[in-house]
Amino acid sequence: MAKKREEFSNEYKWNTKDLYVSDEEALKDLDKLDKEIKEFKGYEKHILDSNITLLNLLKLDSKVSQNIEKLYIYAHINHDADTNNVKYQELFGKVQNLYTKYLENTSFIVPELLKKDYKLIEKYIKENKELEEYNLVLKNIYRNKKHVLSKKEEKILSSYAKVFSLPDAIMSSLTDSDLVLPKIKVGKEKLELTESNYSLYIRDNNRDIRKQAFTNLHETYGNFKNTLARTLRGEVEKNVISASLRGFKNSLNASLYHSEIDTNVYHNLIKGVHNNLDVLYKYWDLKKKILNLDELHIYDTYTTIDAKNNKKYSYEEAENLILEVVKPLGDTYVTDLKKAFNDKWIDSCNNEGKRGGAYCTCAYNAHPYVLLSYEGALDDVSTLAHELGHAMHYYYALSNQKYQDYGYSIFVAEVASQVNEILMSRYLLDHTNEKSEKIKIIDDLLQKYKSTIFRQTMFAEFELFMHEYVENGGILTYQNMCDKYYELNKLYYGNNVVVDDLIKYEWERIPHFYMNFYVYQYAIGFAAAIKLANKIYEGDKVTRDKYLEFLKLGSTKNPIDSLLVAGVDMKDVQVLDDAISFMSDLIKEYELLIGSEENE
């Protein structure tokens, strides 16, 4: 049974006092912000009266939004640490209401700015150099001019912000708090199964355990197929309607437009992965061979290769390993990364009611925060390294940019996290002479390929299907969603893997489907990270230095240009082909190691 949060040492909990020393202080700030938000009304119809007026408005917005971010992160991470805690459910709700009020009270700003030509803004910047600090923000506002609605319409949409977040909130409440999974039976023992520990059991060397975990999880989700289909349908319809209202061609175009990403990048990813599925199929054939199975089922594909090498890492061992792994990034990076552990940016407790999965978030007025449920498997160490990659990206961005420019695009977000994971795989592979351990390490790296390039692209393809289906007048139901999801699994697993019928319910448990075309960026980021990490690991100091500069950029460049700073051109389809070519090389080494083991 999962432990209560209070049973864990504070050593393994994040330090929320860097945000607020107490809940009472947070509530005081909430009341203060509620009053400050009303100050925006004094600028309505006057924001372009002079350069001073515009500057004062932008300063007010920066101050208020920074403090709302701080308050939001405080409520958000406390809520996620224990979703059963009613106090933080209430605080989180209050902060969401405050944010909605902020959006409503500032909804006039963009429409009023866009009544005038950008030439006036350029004139004001020349007259008042302080405005240069906000130049990028203002440029982006005018870039979106044709997709901004009237002042009245923007206010109406802003007032619905909390309502628009309901599909995600409902899905999270169900899966994190209310969903109870059947226990796994091992002889007379019963093992508790949760979303948090599912990843542990699906990798178990005992085939019956992983089969039970797979079956119990997906059968349970199958019981909620109507509810979760309607919930996800609501999310998709929201995206489609919003894109249409703002005059975008479709929801994909609307989502990618903000980051200046051509939709061809999305379509080329799917096409490129389809062209390389034979590499993945070969991996499945080898997996079946090494596991000595007559049939390879989906629940076998995650399996840890060798039980005797299924080492557990204490949290302290994980910390030391990660600090060793990132040494190719330089002494400064290692020193800065130590702050995450020493200053308690991380919450690793696997407590009852904790939100599933892992993430990194950040408050500009404090530092990054990392959430995961640490169980001690190598996969958990990799997850921690992954999230710390995000944390360092945030840390360098906030250390080098103003508030309004520190938030980097999600398109580049996955690069830093994946670089850390790949460095770890390369390090582990080079620091063992045991063939069986090498096989396991290569298999772990190949699993990353499977889960990051192939699986995320499959998710992206499913997400595209849902939005296009609605845009073409279709009504999403659990049946057509299940049918499409099963069809995609058949394609991505190939003919030599048994695609179990229950996999058709897996889409119900994927939180990223509520993040509006997010998942494709995992695959894109991994392809870019393969190129960067391999060069950095091999001692290319020029690439390392370019990469560290990239981490500092925040949003000062668009995502494509940001990656060019690091030396990667994501408009070149060769980047994806090269990444999968490296996977093919790993499979060849994997096959040789398997052959040599059989001959001994």
mmCIF file with all atom_site columns, C-alpha atoms in Angstrom, residues 215-382:
data_model
loop_
_atom_site.group_PDB
_atom_site.id
_atom_site.type_symbol
_atom_site.label_atom_id
_atom_site.label_alt_id
_atom_site.label_comp_id
_atom_site.label_asym_id
_atom_site.label_entity_id
_atom_site.label_seq_id
_atom_site.pdbx_PDB_ins_code
_atom_site.Cartn_x
_atom_site.Cartn_y
_atom_site.Cartn_z
_atom_site.occupancy
_atom_site.B_iso_or_equiv
_atom_site.pdbx_formal_charge
_atom_site.auth_seq_id
_atom_site.auth_comp_id
_atom_site.auth_asym_id
_atom_site.auth_atom_id
_atom_site.pdbx_PDB_model_num
ATOM 1   C CA . THR A 1 215 ? -4.667  -6.421  -18.174 1.00 0.00 ? 215 THR A CA 1
ATOM 2   C CA . ASN A 1 216 ? -5.762  -4.882  -14.862 1.00 0.00 ? 216 ASN A CA 1
ATOM 3   C CA . LEU A 1 217 ? -4.860  -1.373  -15.960 1.00 0.00 ? 217 LEU A CA 1
ATOM 4   C CA . HIS A 1 218 ? -6.456  -1.429  -19.396 1.00 0.00 ? 218 HIS A CA 1
ATOM 5   C CA . GLU A 1 219 ? -9.563  -3.373  -18.369 1.00 0.00 ? 219 GLU A CA 1
ATOM 6   C CA . THR A 1 220 ? -10.175 -0.752  -15.688 1.00 0.00 ? 220 THR A CA 1
ATOM 7   C CA . TYR A 1 221 ? -9.786  2.073   -18.177 1.00 0.00 ? 221 TYR A CA 1
ATOM 8   C CA . GLY A 1 222 ? -12.157 0.197   -20.471 1.00 0.00 ? 222 GLY A CA 1
ATOM 9   C CA . ASN A 1 223 ? -14.841 0.649   -17.810 1.00 0.00 ? 223 ASN A CA 1
ATOM 10  C CA . PHE A 1 224 ? -14.540 4.425   -18.248 1.00 0.00 ? 224 PHE A CA 1
ATOM 11  C CA . LYS A 1 225 ? -14.403 4.508   -22.043 1.00 0.00 ? 225 LYS A CA 1
ATOM 12  C CA . ASN A 1 226 ? -17.575 6.577   -22.470 1.00 0.00 ? 226 ASN A CA 1
ATOM 13  C CA . THR A 1 227 ? -16.627 9.160   -19.836 1.00 0.00 ? 227 THR A CA 1
ATOM 14  C CA . LEU A 1 228 ? -13.055 9.611   -21.008 1.00 0.00 ? 228 LEU A CA 1
ATOM 15  C CA . ALA A 1 229 ? -14.053 9.630   -24.685 1.00 0.00 ? 229 ALA A CA 1
ATOM 16  C CA . ARG A 1 230 ? -16.446 12.468  -24.007 1.00 0.00 ? 230 ARG A CA 1
ATOM 17  C CA . THR A 1 231 ? -13.817 14.265  -21.923 1.00 0.00 ? 231 THR A CA 1
ATOM 18  C CA . LEU A 1 232 ? -11.137 14.043  -24.608 1.00 0.00 ? 232 LEU A CA 1
ATOM 19  C CA . ARG A 1 233 ? -13.680 14.913  -27.277 1.00 0.00 ? 233 ARG A CA 1
ATOM 20  C CA . GLY A 1 234 ? -14.356 18.115  -25.322 1.00 0.00 ? 234 GLY A CA 1
ATOM 21  C CA . GLU A 1 235 ? -10.646 18.966  -25.384 1.00 0.00 ? 235 GLU A CA 1
ATOM 22  C CA . VAL A 1 236 ? -10.392 18.380  -29.134 1.00 0.00 ? 236 VAL A CA 1
ATOM 23  C CA . GLU A 1 237 ? -13.553 20.353  -29.897 1.00 0.00 ? 237 GLU A CA 1
ATOM 24  C CA . LYS A 1 238 ? -12.251 23.249  -27.814 1.00 0.00 ? 238 LYS A CA 1
ATOM 25  C CA . ASN A 1 239 ? -9.056  23.343  -29.903 1.00 0.00 ? 239 ASN A CA 1
ATOM 26  C CA . VAL A 1 240 ? -10.968 23.114  -33.186 1.00 0.00 ? 240 VAL A CA 1
ATOM 27  C CA . ILE A 1 241 ? -13.434 25.856  -32.253 1.00 0.00 ? 241 ILE A CA 1
ATOM 28  C CA . SER A 1 242 ? -10.696 28.154  -30.946 1.00 0.00 ? 242 SER A CA 1
ATOM 29  C CA . ALA A 1 243 ? -8.673  27.742  -34.149 1.00 0.00 ? 243 ALA A CA 1
ATOM 30  C CA . SER A 1 244 ? -11.728 28.474  -36.280 1.00 0.00 ? 244 SER A CA 1
ATOM 31  C CA . LEU A 1 245 ? -12.708 31.559  -34.270 1.00 0.00 ? 245 LEU A CA 1
ATOM 32  C CA . ARG A 1 246 ? -9.220  32.991  -34.684 1.00 0.00 ? 246 ARG A CA 1
ATOM 33  C CA . GLY A 1 247 ? -9.134  32.413  -38.407 1.00 0.00 ? 247 GLY A CA 1
ATOM 34  C CA . PHE A 1 248 ? -6.598  29.606  -38.595 1.00 0.00 ? 248 PHE A CA 1
ATOM 35  C CA . LYS A 1 249 ? -6.717  27.013  -41.346 1.00 0.00 ? 249 LYS A CA 1
ATOM 36  C CA . ASN A 1 250 ? -7.036  24.220  -38.777 1.00 0.00 ? 250 ASN A CA 1
ATOM 37  C CA . SER A 1 251 ? -6.178  23.339  -35.179 1.00 0.00 ? 251 SER A CA 1
ATOM 38  C CA . LEU A 1 252 ? -2.706  22.027  -36.049 1.00 0.00 ? 252 LEU A CA 1
ATOM 39  C CA . ASN A 1 253 ? -1.852  25.284  -37.799 1.00 0.00 ? 253 ASN A CA 1
ATOM 40  C CA . ALA A 1 254 ? -3.174  27.257  -34.810 1.00 0.00 ? 254 ALA A CA 1
ATOM 41  C CA . SER A 1 255 ? -1.094  25.271  -32.326 1.00 0.00 ? 255 SER A CA 1
ATOM 42  C CA . LEU A 1 256 ? 2.165   25.488  -34.273 1.00 0.00 ? 256 LEU A CA 1
ATOM 43  C CA . TYR A 1 257 ? 1.729   29.103  -35.402 1.00 0.00 ? 257 TYR A CA 1
ATOM 44  C CA . HIS A 1 258 ? 2.541   30.548  -31.992 1.00 0.00 ? 258 HIS A CA 1
ATOM 45  C CA . SER A 1 259 ? 6.034   28.994  -32.087 1.00 0.00 ? 259 SER A CA 1
ATOM 46  C CA . GLU A 1 260 ? 6.568   29.782  -35.775 1.00 0.00 ? 260 GLU A CA 1
ATOM 47  C CA . ILE A 1 261 ? 6.682   26.103  -36.729 1.00 0.00 ? 261 ILE A CA 1
ATOM 48  C CA . ASP A 1 262 ? 5.617   25.089  -40.220 1.00 0.00 ? 262 ASP A CA 1
ATOM 49  C CA . THR A 1 263 ? 3.032   22.284  -40.179 1.00 0.00 ? 263 THR A CA 1
ATOM 50  C CA . ASN A 1 264 ? 5.248   20.419  -42.669 1.00 0.00 ? 264 ASN A CA 1
ATOM 51  C CA . VAL A 1 265 ? 7.565   19.666  -39.731 1.00 0.00 ? 265 VAL A CA 1
ATOM 52  C CA . TYR A 1 266 ? 4.708   17.713  -38.103 1.00 0.00 ? 266 TYR A CA 1
ATOM 53  C CA . HIS A 1 267 ? 3.685   15.869  -41.260 1.00 0.00 ? 267 HIS A CA 1
ATOM 54  C CA . ASN A 1 268 ? 7.308   15.140  -42.228 1.00 0.00 ? 268 ASN A CA 1
ATOM 55  C CA . LEU A 1 269 ? 7.898   13.563  -38.819 1.00 0.00 ? 269 LEU A CA 1
ATOM 56  C CA . ILE A 1 270 ? 5.034   11.102  -39.303 1.00 0.00 ? 270 ILE A CA 1
ATOM 57  C CA . LYS A 1 271 ? 6.109   10.363  -42.875 1.00 0.00 ? 271 LYS A CA 1
ATOM 58  C CA . GLY A 1 272 ? 9.763   9.947   -41.864 1.00 0.00 ? 272 GLY A CA 1
ATOM 59  C CA . VAL A 1 273 ? 8.910   7.548   -39.042 1.00 0.00 ? 273 VAL A CA 1
ATOM 60  C CA . HIS A 1 274 ? 6.651   5.489   -41.323 1.00 0.00 ? 274 HIS A CA 1
ATOM 61  C CA . ASN A 1 275 ? 9.582   5.185   -43.741 1.00 0.00 ? 275 ASN A CA 1
ATOM 62  C CA . ASN A 1 276 ? 11.778  3.784   -40.967 1.00 0.00 ? 276 ASN A CA 1
ATOM 63  C CA . LEU A 1 277 ? 9.376   1.391   -39.224 1.00 0.00 ? 277 LEU A CA 1
ATOM 64  C CA . ASP A 1 278 ? 11.408  -1.569  -40.524 1.00 0.00 ? 278 ASP A CA 1
ATOM 65  C CA . VAL A 1 279 ? 14.138  -0.586  -38.034 1.00 0.00 ? 279 VAL A CA 1
ATOM 66  C CA . LEU A 1 280 ? 11.655  -0.817  -35.171 1.00 0.00 ? 280 LEU A CA 1
ATOM 67  C CA . TYR A 1 281 ? 10.322  -4.151  -36.450 1.00 0.00 ? 281 TYR A CA 1
ATOM 68  C CA . LYS A 1 282 ? 13.845  -5.583  -36.408 1.00 0.00 ? 282 LYS A CA 1
ATOM 69  C CA . TYR A 1 283 ? 14.180  -4.534  -32.793 1.00 0.00 ? 283 TYR A CA 1
ATOM 70  C CA . TRP A 1 284 ? 10.972  -6.367  -31.895 1.00 0.00 ? 284 TRP A CA 1
ATOM 71  C CA . ASP A 1 285 ? 12.241  -9.527  -33.604 1.00 0.00 ? 285 ASP A CA 1
ATOM 72  C CA . LEU A 1 286 ? 15.450  -9.402  -31.569 1.00 0.00 ? 286 LEU A CA 1
ATOM 73  C CA . LYS A 1 287 ? 13.516  -8.721  -28.375 1.00 0.00 ? 287 LYS A CA 1
ATOM 74  C CA . LYS A 1 288 ? 11.403  -11.808 -28.985 1.00 0.00 ? 288 LYS A CA 1
ATOM 75  C CA . LYS A 1 289 ? 14.548  -13.845 -29.594 1.00 0.00 ? 289 LYS A CA 1
ATOM 76  C CA . ILE A 1 290 ? 16.405  -12.781 -26.465 1.00 0.00 ? 290 ILE A CA 1
ATOM 77  C CA . LEU A 1 291 ? 13.301  -13.278 -24.296 1.00 0.00 ? 291 LEU A CA 1
ATOM 78  C CA . ASN A 1 292 ? 12.904  -16.743 -25.841 1.00 0.00 ? 292 ASN A CA 1
ATOM 79  C CA . LEU A 1 293 ? 9.181   -16.307 -26.459 1.00 0.00 ? 293 LEU A CA 1
ATOM 80  C CA . ASP A 1 294 ? 6.965   -18.032 -28.986 1.00 0.00 ? 294 ASP A CA 1
ATOM 81  C CA . GLU A 1 295 ? 4.847   -14.867 -29.146 1.00 0.00 ? 295 GLU A CA 1
ATOM 82  C CA . LEU A 1 296 ? 5.860   -11.312 -28.281 1.00 0.00 ? 296 LEU A CA 1
ATOM 83  C CA . HIS A 1 297 ? 2.903   -9.447  -26.769 1.00 0.00 ? 297 HIS A CA 1
ATOM 84  C CA . ILE A 1 298 ? 2.751   -5.709  -26.153 1.00 0.00 ? 298 ILE A CA 1
ATOM 85  C CA . TYR A 1 299 ? 3.207   -6.310  -22.420 1.00 0.00 ? 299 TYR A CA 1
ATOM 86  C CA . ASP A 1 300 ? 6.494   -8.103  -23.228 1.00 0.00 ? 300 ASP A CA 1
ATOM 87  C CA . THR A 1 301 ? 8.002   -5.205  -25.162 1.00 0.00 ? 301 THR A CA 1
ATOM 88  C CA . TYR A 1 302 ? 8.854   -3.190  -22.032 1.00 0.00 ? 302 TYR A CA 1
ATOM 89  C CA . THR A 1 303 ? 10.553  -6.100  -20.280 1.00 0.00 ? 303 THR A CA 1
ATOM 90  C CA . THR A 1 304 ? 13.826  -5.672  -18.469 1.00 0.00 ? 304 THR A CA 1
ATOM 91  C CA . ILE A 1 305 ? 16.280  -7.916  -20.302 1.00 0.00 ? 305 ILE A CA 1
ATOM 92  C CA . ASP A 1 306 ? 18.114  -9.603  -17.446 1.00 0.00 ? 306 ASP A CA 1
ATOM 93  C CA . ALA A 1 307 ? 16.881  -9.919  -13.863 1.00 0.00 ? 307 ALA A CA 1
ATOM 94  C CA . LYS A 1 308 ? 20.375  -10.219 -12.373 1.00 0.00 ? 308 LYS A CA 1
ATOM 95  C CA . ASN A 1 309 ? 21.252  -6.847  -13.891 1.00 0.00 ? 309 ASN A CA 1
ATOM 96  C CA . ASN A 1 310 ? 18.021  -5.229  -12.779 1.00 0.00 ? 310 ASN A CA 1
ATOM 97  C CA . LYS A 1 311 ? 19.895  -3.090  -10.279 1.00 0.00 ? 311 LYS A CA 1
ATOM 98  C CA . LYS A 1 312 ? 18.145  -0.791  -7.843  1.00 0.00 ? 312 LYS A CA 1
ATOM 99  C CA . TYR A 1 313 ? 19.575  2.659   -7.163  1.00 0.00 ? 313 TYR A CA 1
ATOM 100 C CA . SER A 1 314 ? 19.073  4.532   -3.928  1.00 0.00 ? 314 SER A CA 1
ATOM 101 C CA . TYR A 1 315 ? 18.136  8.165   -4.416  1.00 0.00 ? 315 TYR A CA 1
ATOM 102 C CA . GLU A 1 316 ? 21.628  9.177   -3.309  1.00 0.00 ? 316 GLU A CA 1
ATOM 103 C CA . GLU A 1 317 ? 23.194  6.800   -5.824  1.00 0.00 ? 317 GLU A CA 1
ATOM 104 C CA . ALA A 1 318 ? 21.007  8.291   -8.534  1.00 0.00 ? 318 ALA A CA 1
ATOM 105 C CA . GLU A 1 319 ? 22.242  11.765  -7.643  1.00 0.00 ? 319 GLU A CA 1
ATOM 106 C CA . ASN A 1 320 ? 25.914  10.714  -7.821  1.00 0.00 ? 320 ASN A CA 1
ATOM 107 C CA . LEU A 1 321 ? 25.411  8.886   -11.109 1.00 0.00 ? 321 LEU A CA 1
ATOM 108 C CA . ILE A 1 322 ? 23.679  11.837  -12.765 1.00 0.00 ? 322 ILE A CA 1
ATOM 109 C CA . LEU A 1 323 ? 26.396  14.249  -11.654 1.00 0.00 ? 323 LEU A CA 1
ATOM 110 C CA . GLU A 1 324 ? 28.989  11.923  -13.188 1.00 0.00 ? 324 GLU A CA 1
ATOM 111 C CA . VAL A 1 325 ? 27.025  11.527  -16.412 1.00 0.00 ? 325 VAL A CA 1
ATOM 112 C CA . VAL A 1 326 ? 26.775  15.258  -17.115 1.00 0.00 ? 326 VAL A CA 1
ATOM 113 C CA . LYS A 1 327 ? 30.511  15.949  -16.696 1.00 0.00 ? 327 LYS A CA 1
ATOM 114 C CA . PRO A 1 328 ? 30.990  16.310  -20.499 1.00 0.00 ? 328 PRO A CA 1
ATOM 115 C CA . LEU A 1 329 ? 28.813  19.447  -20.204 1.00 0.00 ? 329 LEU A CA 1
ATOM 116 C CA . GLY A 1 330 ? 31.526  21.108  -18.110 1.00 0.00 ? 330 GLY A CA 1
ATOM 117 C CA . ASP A 1 331 ? 32.287  21.971  -14.487 1.00 0.00 ? 331 ASP A CA 1
ATOM 118 C CA . THR A 1 332 ? 29.907  24.932  -14.364 1.00 0.00 ? 332 THR A CA 1
ATOM 119 C CA . TYR A 1 333 ? 26.961  22.797  -15.472 1.00 0.00 ? 333 TYR A CA 1
ATOM 120 C CA . VAL A 1 334 ? 27.779  20.151  -12.842 1.00 0.00 ? 334 VAL A CA 1
ATOM 121 C CA . THR A 1 335 ? 28.065  22.773  -10.088 1.00 0.00 ? 335 THR A CA 1
ATOM 122 C CA . ASP A 1 336 ? 24.790  24.381  -11.097 1.00 0.00 ? 336 ASP A CA 1
ATOM 123 C CA . LEU A 1 337 ? 23.020  21.013  -11.273 1.00 0.00 ? 337 LEU A CA 1
ATOM 124 C CA . LYS A 1 338 ? 24.035  20.238  -7.681  1.00 0.00 ? 338 LYS A CA 1
ATOM 125 C CA . LYS A 1 339 ? 21.741  23.077  -6.597  1.00 0.00 ? 339 LYS A CA 1
ATOM 126 C CA . ALA A 1 340 ? 18.736  20.983  -7.631  1.00 0.00 ? 340 ALA A CA 1
ATOM 127 C CA . PHE A 1 341 ? 19.657  18.403  -4.974  1.00 0.00 ? 341 PHE A CA 1
ATOM 128 C CA . ASN A 1 342 ? 21.134  20.682  -2.310  1.00 0.00 ? 342 ASN A CA 1
ATOM 129 C CA . ASP A 1 343 ? 18.352  23.274  -2.470  1.00 0.00 ? 343 ASP A CA 1
ATOM 130 C CA . LYS A 1 344 ? 15.567  20.682  -2.792  1.00 0.00 ? 344 LYS A CA 1
ATOM 131 C CA . TRP A 1 345 ? 14.089  21.492  -6.173  1.00 0.00 ? 345 TRP A CA 1
ATOM 132 C CA . ILE A 1 346 ? 12.951  17.849  -6.417  1.00 0.00 ? 346 ILE A CA 1
ATOM 133 C CA . ASP A 1 347 ? 10.020  15.903  -4.978  1.00 0.00 ? 347 ASP A CA 1
ATOM 134 C CA . SER A 1 348 ? 10.704  12.168  -5.358  1.00 0.00 ? 348 SER A CA 1
ATOM 135 C CA . CYS A 1 349 ? 8.220   10.658  -2.855  1.00 0.00 ? 349 CYS A CA 1
ATOM 136 C CA . ASN A 1 350 ? 5.909   7.974   -4.196  1.00 0.00 ? 350 ASN A CA 1
ATOM 137 C CA . ASN A 1 351 ? 3.082   8.833   -1.833  1.00 0.00 ? 351 ASN A CA 1
ATOM 138 C CA . GLU A 1 352 ? -0.613  8.141   -1.897  1.00 0.00 ? 352 GLU A CA 1
ATOM 139 C CA . GLY A 1 353 ? -2.543  10.677  -3.977  1.00 0.00 ? 353 GLY A CA 1
ATOM 140 C CA . LYS A 1 354 ? 0.477   12.018  -5.820  1.00 0.00 ? 354 LYS A CA 1
ATOM 141 C CA . ARG A 1 355 ? -0.066  13.001  -9.426  1.00 0.00 ? 355 ARG A CA 1
ATOM 142 C CA . GLY A 1 356 ? 1.237   10.336  -11.795 1.00 0.00 ? 356 GLY A CA 1
ATOM 143 C CA . GLY A 1 357 ? 4.113   10.790  -14.192 1.00 0.00 ? 357 GLY A CA 1
ATOM 144 C CA . ALA A 1 358 ? 6.939   13.288  -13.949 1.00 0.00 ? 358 ALA A CA 1
ATOM 145 C CA . TYR A 1 359 ? 7.445   16.910  -14.907 1.00 0.00 ? 359 TYR A CA 1
ATOM 146 C CA . CYS A 1 360 ? 9.494   20.043  -14.363 1.00 0.00 ? 360 CYS A CA 1
ATOM 147 C CA . THR A 1 361 ? 7.948   23.456  -13.866 1.00 0.00 ? 361 THR A CA 1
ATOM 148 C CA . CYS A 1 362 ? 9.430   26.792  -12.893 1.00 0.00 ? 362 CYS A CA 1
ATOM 149 C CA . ALA A 1 363 ? 8.739   30.079  -11.142 1.00 0.00 ? 363 ALA A CA 1
ATOM 150 C CA . TYR A 1 364 ? 10.901  32.960  -12.348 1.00 0.00 ? 364 TYR A CA 1
ATOM 151 C CA . ASN A 1 365 ? 11.025  34.434  -8.827  1.00 0.00 ? 365 ASN A CA 1
ATOM 152 C CA . ALA A 1 366 ? 12.326  31.168  -7.363  1.00 0.00 ? 366 ALA A CA 1
ATOM 153 C CA . HIS A 1 367 ? 13.729  28.239  -9.379  1.00 0.00 ? 367 HIS A CA 1
ATOM 154 C CA . PRO A 1 368 ? 12.645  25.073  -11.215 1.00 0.00 ? 368 PRO A CA 1
ATOM 155 C CA . TYR A 1 369 ? 10.677  22.316  -9.470  1.00 0.00 ? 369 TYR A CA 1
ATOM 156 C CA . VAL A 1 370 ? 10.827  18.629  -10.448 1.00 0.00 ? 370 VAL A CA 1
ATOM 157 C CA . LEU A 1 371 ? 8.152   16.035  -9.637  1.00 0.00 ? 371 LEU A CA 1
ATOM 158 C CA . LEU A 1 372 ? 8.491   12.265  -9.958  1.00 0.00 ? 372 LEU A CA 1
ATOM 159 C CA . SER A 1 373 ? 7.673   9.129   -7.982  1.00 0.00 ? 373 SER A CA 1
ATOM 160 C CA . TYR A 1 374 ? 11.073  7.529   -7.469  1.00 0.00 ? 374 TYR A CA 1
ATOM 161 C CA . GLU A 1 375 ? 11.085  3.712   -7.152  1.00 0.00 ? 375 GLU A CA 1
ATOM 162 C CA . GLY A 1 376 ? 14.801  3.033   -7.668  1.00 0.00 ? 376 GLY A CA 1
ATOM 163 C CA . ALA A 1 377 ? 14.822  1.397   -11.109 1.00 0.00 ? 377 ALA A CA 1
ATOM 164 C CA . LEU A 1 378 ? 17.308  2.582   -13.719 1.00 0.00 ? 378 LEU A CA 1
ATOM 165 C CA . ASP A 1 379 ? 14.338  3.963   -15.621 1.00 0.00 ? 379 ASP A CA 1
ATOM 166 C CA . ASP A 1 380 ? 13.602  6.211   -12.631 1.00 0.00 ? 380 ASP A CA 1
ATOM 167 C CA . VAL A 1 381 ? 17.193  7.445   -12.661 1.00 0.00 ? 381 VAL A CA 1
ATOM 168 C CA . SER A 1 382 ? 16.817  8.244   -16.356 1.00 0.00 ? 382 SER A CA 1
#
